[in-house]
mmCIF file of C-alpha atoms in Angstrom:
data_model
loop_
_atom_site.group_PDB
_atom_site.id
_atom_site.type_symbol
_atom_site.label_atom_id
_atom_site.label_comp_id
_atom_site.label_asym_id
_atom_site.label_seq_id
_atom_site.Cartn_x
_atom_site.Cartn_y
_atom_site.Cartn_z
ATOM 1 C CA MET A 1 -16.127 -22.423 0.247
ATOM 2 C CA ARG A 2 -18.878 -19.964 -0.653
ATOM 3 C CA GLU A 3 -16.557 -17.421 -2.302
ATOM 4 C CA PHE A 4 -15.706 -20.013 -4.954
ATOM 5 C CA LEU A 5 -19.279 -20.876 -5.934
ATOM 6 C CA THR A 6 -19.873 -20.910 -9.677
ATOM 7 C CA PRO A 7 -22.546 -18.774 -11.371
ATOM 8 C CA ASP A 8 -24.646 -21.927 -11.870
ATOM 9 C CA ARG A 9 -24.563 -22.711 -8.159
ATOM 10 C CA PHE A 10 -25.442 -19.130 -7.226
ATOM 11 C CA ALA A 11 -28.363 -19.272 -9.671
ATOM 12 C CA ASN A 12 -29.476 -22.613 -8.231
ATOM 13 C CA GLU A 13 -29.414 -21.176 -4.692
ATOM 14 C CA ILE A 14 -31.743 -18.370 -5.777
ATOM 15 C CA ARG A 15 -34.075 -20.781 -7.582
ATOM 16 C CA GLN A 16 -34.283 -22.946 -4.451
ATOM 17 C CA GLN A 17 -35.084 -19.952 -2.243
ATOM 18 C CA ARG A 18 -38.016 -19.056 -4.474
ATOM 19 C CA SER A 19 -40.002 -21.927 -2.915
ATOM 20 C CA THR A 20 -39.997 -20.143 0.463
ATOM 21 C CA PHE A 21 -39.619 -16.490 -0.596
ATOM 22 C CA ASN A 22 -41.821 -14.719 -3.142
ATOM 23 C CA GLY A 23 -40.059 -11.355 -3.111
ATOM 24 C CA SER A 24 -37.167 -9.791 -5.016
ATOM 25 C CA PHE A 25 -33.510 -10.787 -5.061
ATOM 26 C CA LEU A 26 -30.927 -8.002 -5.349
ATOM 27 C CA LEU A 27 -27.526 -9.315 -6.491
ATOM 28 C CA LEU A 28 -24.455 -7.281 -5.513
ATOM 29 C CA GLU A 29 -20.691 -7.531 -6.024
ATOM 30 C CA GLY A 30 -19.400 -7.214 -2.480
ATOM 31 C CA SER A 31 -20.090 -6.923 1.230
ATOM 32 C CA THR A 32 -19.556 -3.137 1.304
ATOM 33 C CA ASP A 33 -22.156 -2.804 -1.470
ATOM 34 C CA LYS A 34 -24.566 -4.749 0.727
ATOM 35 C CA VAL A 35 -23.884 -2.432 3.673
ATOM 36 C CA PHE A 36 -24.595 0.586 1.460
ATOM 37 C CA TYR A 37 -27.750 -0.603 -0.330
ATOM 38 C CA GLU A 38 -29.273 -2.297 2.716
ATOM 39 C CA ARG A 39 -30.125 1.130 4.139
ATOM 40 C CA PHE A 40 -32.460 1.806 1.213
ATOM 41 C CA THR A 41 -33.880 -1.679 0.747
ATOM 42 C CA ASN A 42 -37.216 -3.061 1.910
ATOM 43 C CA CYS A 43 -35.672 -6.134 3.518
ATOM 44 C CA ASP A 44 -39.068 -7.791 4.065
ATOM 45 C CA GLU A 45 -39.716 -7.747 0.307
ATOM 46 C CA CYS A 46 -36.166 -8.076 -1.033
ATOM 47 C CA LYS A 47 -33.226 -10.317 -0.160
ATOM 48 C CA LEU A 48 -29.742 -8.925 -0.818
ATOM 49 C CA ARG A 49 -27.272 -11.483 -2.113
ATOM 50 C CA VAL A 50 -23.521 -10.876 -2.417
ATOM 51 C CA VAL A 51 -22.371 -12.743 -5.521
ATOM 52 C CA SER A 52 -18.584 -12.906 -5.281
ATOM 53 C CA GLY A 53 -15.828 -14.973 -6.782
ATOM 54 C CA LYS A 54 -13.155 -15.175 -9.437
ATOM 55 C CA PRO A 55 -12.161 -13.889 -11.925
ATOM 56 C CA SER A 56 -14.572 -11.008 -11.272
ATOM 57 C CA SER A 57 -17.579 -10.592 -9.000
ATOM 58 C CA LYS A 58 -19.146 -8.315 -11.596
ATOM 59 C CA LYS A 59 -18.828 -10.963 -14.301
ATOM 60 C CA ILE A 60 -20.379 -13.523 -11.975
ATOM 61 C CA VAL A 61 -23.352 -11.250 -11.192
ATOM 62 C CA ILE A 62 -23.873 -10.747 -14.941
ATOM 63 C CA ARG A 63 -23.631 -14.476 -15.651
ATOM 64 C CA VAL A 64 -26.040 -15.382 -12.822
ATOM 65 C CA LEU A 65 -28.595 -12.964 -14.273
ATOM 66 C CA GLU A 66 -28.072 -14.432 -17.741
ATOM 67 C CA ILE A 67 -28.793 -17.930 -16.383
ATOM 68 C CA LEU A 68 -31.914 -16.736 -14.561
ATOM 69 C CA ASP A 69 -33.077 -14.746 -17.606
ATOM 70 C CA GLU A 70 -32.731 -17.848 -19.781
ATOM 71 C CA ASP A 71 -35.039 -19.661 -17.326
ATOM 72 C CA ASN A 72 -37.475 -16.717 -17.369
ATOM 73 C CA PHE A 73 -36.929 -16.401 -13.602
ATOM 74 C CA GLN A 74 -38.843 -13.395 -12.285
ATOM 75 C CA GLY A 75 -37.812 -10.951 -9.563
ATOM 76 C CA ALA A 76 -33.996 -10.997 -9.739
ATOM 77 C CA LEU A 77 -32.110 -7.742 -10.215
ATOM 78 C CA GLY A 78 -28.403 -6.912 -10.127
ATOM 79 C CA ILE A 79 -26.508 -3.673 -9.431
ATOM 80 C CA VAL A 80 -22.832 -3.562 -10.414
ATOM 81 C CA ASP A 81 -20.129 -0.938 -10.834
ATOM 82 C CA ALA A 82 -20.126 0.668 -14.276
ATOM 83 C CA ASP A 83 -16.316 0.509 -14.336
ATOM 84 C CA PHE A 84 -15.320 1.473 -17.913
ATOM 85 C CA ASP A 85 -18.529 0.257 -19.575
ATOM 86 C CA ARG A 86 -19.736 3.776 -20.449
ATOM 87 C CA CYS A 87 -16.337 4.569 -21.960
ATOM 88 C CA LEU A 88 -16.964 1.929 -24.607
ATOM 89 C CA SER A 89 -18.629 2.749 -27.907
ATOM 90 C CA PRO A 90 -21.073 1.237 -28.519
ATOM 91 C CA LEU A 91 -22.173 0.347 -25.017
ATOM 92 C CA LEU A 92 -22.211 -3.338 -24.171
ATOM 93 C CA ASP A 93 -25.610 -5.026 -24.331
ATOM 94 C CA ARG A 94 -26.887 -6.043 -20.925
ATOM 95 C CA SER A 95 -29.831 -7.683 -19.251
ATOM 96 C CA PRO A 96 -32.869 -5.484 -18.470
ATOM 97 C CA ASN A 97 -32.372 -6.809 -14.937
ATOM 98 C CA LEU A 98 -28.871 -5.327 -14.606
ATOM 99 C CA ILE A 99 -28.254 -1.752 -13.442
ATOM 100 C CA LEU A 100 -24.932 0.113 -13.531
ATOM 101 C CA THR A 101 -23.772 2.730 -11.036
ATOM 102 C CA ASP A 102 -24.121 6.322 -12.254
ATOM 103 C CA THR A 103 -20.373 6.866 -12.114
ATOM 104 C CA HIS A 104 -17.388 4.492 -12.362
ATOM 105 C CA ASP A 105 -18.228 2.775 -9.072
ATOM 106 C CA LEU A 106 -20.042 3.167 -5.791
ATOM 107 C CA GLU A 107 -17.182 5.125 -4.204
ATOM 108 C CA THR A 108 -17.148 7.772 -6.944
ATOM 109 C CA LEU A 109 -20.930 8.077 -6.594
ATOM 110 C CA ILE A 110 -20.487 8.865 -2.905
ATOM 111 C CA ILE A 111 -17.581 11.292 -3.473
ATOM 112 C CA GLN A 112 -19.652 13.169 -6.056
ATOM 113 C CA SER A 113 -22.316 13.747 -3.388
ATOM 114 C CA PRO A 114 -22.319 16.182 -0.415
ATOM 115 C CA ALA A 115 -21.031 13.293 1.724
ATOM 116 C CA LEU A 116 -17.500 14.413 0.808
ATOM 117 C CA ASP A 117 -18.216 17.934 2.100
ATOM 118 C CA LYS A 118 -19.472 16.480 5.388
ATOM 119 C CA LEU A 119 -16.326 14.365 5.711
ATOM 120 C CA LEU A 120 -14.118 17.401 5.100
ATOM 121 C CA LEU A 121 -15.838 19.269 7.934
ATOM 122 C CA GLU A 122 -14.624 16.481 10.212
ATOM 123 C CA PHE A 123 -11.182 15.727 8.756
ATOM 124 C CA GLY A 124 -10.114 18.700 6.653
ATOM 125 C CA SER A 125 -8.386 21.955 7.538
ATOM 126 C CA GLU A 126 -10.685 24.849 6.632
ATOM 127 C CA GLU A 127 -7.698 27.153 6.149
ATOM 128 C CA LYS A 128 -5.798 24.755 3.881
ATOM 129 C CA ILE A 129 -8.886 23.912 1.835
ATOM 130 C CA SER A 130 -9.684 27.622 1.336
ATOM 131 C CA ASN A 131 -6.153 28.132 -0.046
ATOM 132 C CA LEU A 132 -6.630 25.550 -2.818
ATOM 133 C CA ASP A 133 -6.515 26.992 -6.332
ATOM 134 C CA ARG A 134 -9.259 24.603 -7.530
ATOM 135 C CA ASP A 135 -12.290 22.760 -6.217
ATOM 136 C CA LEU A 136 -11.148 19.697 -4.252
ATOM 137 C CA ARG A 137 -13.223 17.295 -6.360
ATOM 138 C CA THR A 138 -11.541 18.680 -9.482
ATOM 139 C CA ILE A 139 -8.133 18.147 -7.875
ATOM 140 C CA LEU A 140 -8.984 14.560 -6.915
ATOM 141 C CA LEU A 141 -10.234 13.797 -10.436
ATOM 142 C CA GLN A 142 -7.270 15.403 -12.207
ATOM 143 C CA CYS A 143 -4.847 13.581 -9.944
ATOM 144 C CA SER A 144 -6.558 10.212 -10.461
ATOM 145 C CA LEU A 145 -7.307 10.473 -14.181
ATOM 146 C CA SER A 146 -3.991 9.042 -15.409
ATOM 147 C CA ILE A 147 -4.378 6.132 -12.981
ATOM 148 C CA GLY A 148 -7.848 5.491 -14.361
ATOM 149 C CA TYR A 149 -6.648 5.518 -17.946
ATOM 150 C CA LEU A 150 -3.748 3.211 -17.032
ATOM 151 C CA ARG A 151 -6.210 0.803 -15.412
ATOM 152 C CA TRP A 152 -8.368 0.896 -18.537
ATOM 153 C CA LEU A 153 -5.345 0.418 -20.808
ATOM 154 C CA SER A 154 -4.332 -2.612 -18.759
ATOM 155 C CA GLN A 155 -7.752 -4.137 -19.471
ATOM 156 C CA LEU A 156 -7.891 -3.183 -23.146
ATOM 157 C CA ASP A 157 -4.382 -4.466 -23.941
ATOM 158 C CA GLU A 158 -4.538 -7.339 -21.425
ATOM 159 C CA LEU A 159 -1.400 -6.118 -19.665
ATOM 160 C CA ASN A 160 -2.492 -7.621 -16.333
ATOM 161 C CA LEU A 161 -0.962 -4.746 -14.394
ATOM 162 C CA THR A 162 -1.170 -4.846 -10.586
ATOM 163 C CA PHE A 163 -2.555 -1.750 -8.834
ATOM 164 C CA GLU A 164 -3.435 -3.192 -5.440
ATOM 165 C CA GLY A 165 -0.904 -2.128 -2.837
ATOM 166 C CA ILE A 166 0.912 0.540 -4.864
ATOM 167 C CA GLU A 167 2.224 3.479 -2.810
ATOM 168 C CA PHE A 168 0.601 6.670 -4.093
ATOM 169 C CA LYS A 169 3.219 8.894 -2.484
ATOM 170 C CA LYS A 170 5.740 7.484 -4.973
ATOM 171 C CA PHE A 171 4.061 9.381 -7.802
ATOM 172 C CA ILE A 172 1.930 12.068 -6.109
ATOM 173 C CA ASN A 173 3.309 15.167 -4.403
ATOM 174 C CA GLU A 174 1.804 15.180 -0.909
ATOM 175 C CA LYS A 175 1.881 18.979 -0.644
ATOM 176 C CA THR A 176 0.510 19.911 -4.072
ATOM 177 C CA LEU A 177 -1.466 16.739 -4.938
ATOM 178 C CA LYS A 178 0.045 16.708 -8.411
ATOM 179 C CA LEU A 179 0.791 13.433 -10.142
ATOM 180 C CA ASN A 180 3.947 12.517 -12.058
ATOM 181 C CA GLU A 181 2.758 10.196 -14.817
ATOM 182 C CA ILE A 182 6.140 8.617 -15.548
ATOM 183 C CA ASP A 183 6.599 7.814 -11.841
ATOM 184 C CA LEU A 184 3.099 6.333 -11.819
ATOM 185 C CA ILE A 185 3.852 4.033 -14.745
ATOM 186 C CA ARG A 186 7.181 2.940 -13.286
ATOM 187 C CA THR A 187 5.597 2.264 -9.882
ATOM 188 C CA VAL A 188 2.901 0.080 -11.444
ATOM 189 C CA GLN A 189 5.428 -1.681 -13.686
ATOM 190 C CA ASN A 190 7.637 -2.476 -10.696
ATOM 191 C CA LYS A 191 4.654 -3.734 -8.673
ATOM 192 C CA SER A 192 3.528 -5.869 -11.630
ATOM 193 C CA GLN A 193 7.020 -6.963 -12.672
ATOM 194 C CA CYS A 194 5.934 -6.022 -16.192
ATOM 195 C CA PHE A 195 8.737 -4.488 -18.258
ATOM 196 C CA THR A 196 7.906 -5.785 -21.741
ATOM 197 C CA ILE A 197 6.492 -2.403 -22.799
ATOM 198 C CA LYS A 198 8.567 0.754 -22.494
ATOM 199 C CA CYS A 199 7.316 3.428 -20.126
ATOM 200 C CA GLU A 200 7.156 5.979 -22.966
ATOM 201 C CA VAL A 201 5.004 3.641 -25.074
ATOM 202 C CA ILE A 202 2.522 3.219 -22.226
ATOM 203 C CA GLN A 203 2.440 6.977 -21.738
ATOM 204 C CA GLN A 204 1.620 7.497 -25.416
ATOM 205 C CA LYS A 205 -1.153 4.900 -25.206
ATOM 206 C CA ILE A 206 -2.614 6.823 -22.263
ATOM 207 C CA ARG A 207 -2.452 9.996 -24.361
ATOM 208 C CA ASP A 208 -4.342 8.234 -27.149
ATOM 209 C CA LEU A 209 -7.098 7.262 -24.741
ATOM 210 C CA THR A 210 -7.386 10.764 -23.262
ATOM 211 C CA ARG A 211 -8.172 12.138 -26.726
ATOM 212 C CA GLU A 212 -11.600 10.529 -26.329
ATOM 213 C CA ASP A 213 -12.392 13.351 -23.866
ATOM 214 C CA LEU A 214 -14.405 11.073 -21.580
ATOM 215 C CA ASP A 215 -16.232 12.005 -18.402
ATOM 216 C CA PRO A 216 -13.658 11.774 -15.562
ATOM 217 C CA TRP A 217 -16.341 10.361 -13.266
ATOM 218 C CA GLN A 218 -16.548 7.355 -15.606
ATOM 219 C CA VAL A 219 -12.755 6.931 -15.889
ATOM 220 C CA CYS A 220 -11.542 7.476 -12.326
ATOM 221 C CA CYS A 221 -11.711 4.642 -9.811
ATOM 222 C CA GLY A 222 -13.187 5.556 -6.437
ATOM 223 C CA HIS A 223 -10.461 3.743 -4.509
ATOM 224 C CA ASP A 224 -7.860 5.910 -6.277
ATOM 225 C CA LEU A 225 -9.740 9.115 -5.458
ATOM 226 C CA ILE A 226 -9.846 8.115 -1.807
ATOM 227 C CA GLU A 227 -6.132 7.231 -1.762
ATOM 228 C CA VAL A 228 -5.409 10.737 -3.098
ATOM 229 C CA LEU A 229 -7.770 12.193 -0.503
ATOM 230 C CA SER A 230 -5.900 10.253 2.180
ATOM 231 C CA LEU A 231 -2.602 11.782 1.062
ATOM 232 C CA GLY A 232 -4.172 15.235 1.008
ATOM 233 C CA LEU A 233 -5.524 14.935 4.527
ATOM 234 C CA GLN A 234 -2.005 14.222 5.767
ATOM 235 C CA LYS A 235 -0.512 17.479 4.424
ATOM 236 C CA ALA A 236 -2.220 19.452 1.648
ATOM 237 C CA ILE A 237 -5.671 19.804 3.251
ATOM 238 C CA GLY A 238 -5.109 18.398 6.729
ATOM 239 C CA SER A 239 -2.512 17.213 9.211
ATOM 240 C CA TYR A 240 -3.492 13.676 10.102
ATOM 241 C CA ASP A 241 -1.315 10.657 10.689
ATOM 242 C CA THR A 242 -1.403 8.085 7.880
ATOM 243 C CA LYS A 243 -3.250 5.494 9.999
ATOM 244 C CA GLU A 244 -5.982 7.960 10.935
ATOM 245 C CA VAL A 245 -6.987 8.580 7.314
ATOM 246 C CA LYS A 246 -6.365 5.208 5.703
ATOM 247 C CA ARG A 247 -8.511 4.369 2.694
ATOM 248 C CA ASP A 248 -10.792 1.978 4.558
ATOM 249 C CA VAL A 249 -11.348 4.558 7.321
ATOM 250 C CA LEU A 250 -12.315 7.236 4.817
ATOM 251 C CA GLU A 251 -14.533 4.890 2.806
ATOM 252 C CA ARG A 252 -16.425 3.937 5.952
ATOM 253 C CA SER A 253 -16.765 7.587 6.967
ATOM 254 C CA LEU A 254 -18.055 8.546 3.518
ATOM 255 C CA ARG A 255 -20.686 5.794 3.599
ATOM 256 C CA LEU A 256 -21.839 6.996 7.026
ATOM 257 C CA ALA A 257 -22.014 10.589 5.765
ATOM 258 C CA TYR A 258 -24.134 9.602 2.761
ATOM 259 C CA GLU A 259 -27.795 10.508 3.294
ATOM 260 C CA ALA A 260 -30.927 9.032 1.749
ATOM 261 C CA ALA A 261 -31.715 12.423 0.208
ATOM 262 C CA TYR A 262 -28.590 12.154 -1.947
ATOM 263 C CA PHE A 263 -29.589 8.685 -3.114
ATOM 264 C CA LEU A 264 -32.953 9.884 -4.421
ATOM 265 C CA ASP A 265 -31.121 11.986 -7.037
ATOM 266 C CA THR A 266 -29.209 9.030 -8.483
ATOM 267 C CA GLN A 267 -30.008 7.125 -11.649
ATOM 268 C CA ILE A 268 -29.645 3.891 -9.644
ATOM 269 C CA TYR A 269 -32.610 4.852 -7.485
ATOM 270 C CA ILE A 270 -34.674 5.906 -10.514
ATOM 271 C CA SER A 271 -33.766 2.808 -12.543
ATOM 272 C CA VAL A 272 -34.750 0.438 -9.748
ATOM 273 C CA ARG A 273 -38.088 2.239 -9.325
ATOM 274 C CA GLU A 274 -38.645 1.819 -13.082
ATOM 275 C CA TRP A 275 -37.727 -1.864 -12.765
ATOM 276 C CA GLU A 276 -40.289 -2.245 -9.974
ATOM 277 C CA ASN A 277 -42.944 -0.702 -12.216
ATOM 278 C CA SER A 278 -42.018 -3.105 -15.020
ATOM 279 C CA ASN A 279 -42.059 -6.088 -12.653
ATOM 280 C CA PRO A 280 -45.313 -5.776 -10.684
ATOM 281 C CA GLY A 281 -45.283 -7.498 -7.337
ATOM 282 C CA TYR A 282 -41.517 -7.199 -6.874
ATOM 283 C CA ILE A 283 -40.221 -4.496 -4.554
ATOM 284 C CA VAL A 284 -36.621 -3.461 -3.838
ATOM 285 C CA TRP A 285 -36.541 0.015 -2.261
ATOM 286 C CA ARG A 286 -38.297 1.007 0.924
ATOM 287 C CA ILE A 287 -41.744 2.441 0.267
ATOM 288 C CA ASP A 288 -40.967 5.488 2.424
ATOM 289 C CA LEU A 289 -37.873 6.259 0.334
ATOM 290 C CA LYS A 290 -39.424 9.078 -1.723
#
């Protein structure tokens, strides 16, 4: 099946297509990325390719580019989520044909934009939002920061913790949108069936990471921010039923609310334009996207 293709086979597919297509190839991690970037892409000059698989679609995109770079293949570019890469010091070396999202991932990039404000006009309660003691983006970041650091700790210490499917209401107050860190750790431990490290030890490790004073937009995962937003829209800033504001519903709505004008201000847009200038004859973005 296609989802289990190896990096070598993905690279071979692109090499083979070069015989019939002289334009650019834009490699992406997932189908939702393709839906997002397709709006800004000159599809006559650039083919979008979703490079997915295990253990990580991002790692496969990177490896495919490495293979093509080694062959001096021209016209292939990849865009992947930054994840925690900018939290590392020094930054990891990467191919000149690989571009990272401005923030942790595509979802955080969208939430940082006015698309969130447009979504709140549709879903949020103006009265409840006006009664908040802080900006909503600040609340979402503060509530998701411990989750982000726990995700990063899981990677750094190879804890293999499971976050998919955890119930956020087990550790976040639906009325105040405040997170209980101990409840978070216990929820993730129970989901992962990982009890080899004491909860208090994990909490201290999180504290050690927070001393780095990193940009929350690089630490927080967009899916977590949207899960918190979903909880908020049920009580704290809205009154919707859970099914009406599920994560996938909100993610789709945010993508639809995202305008081309917002994209022009991103480093992704600028970096791809610079790549086009450095690779004459290869075009990615629409010419009218200026």
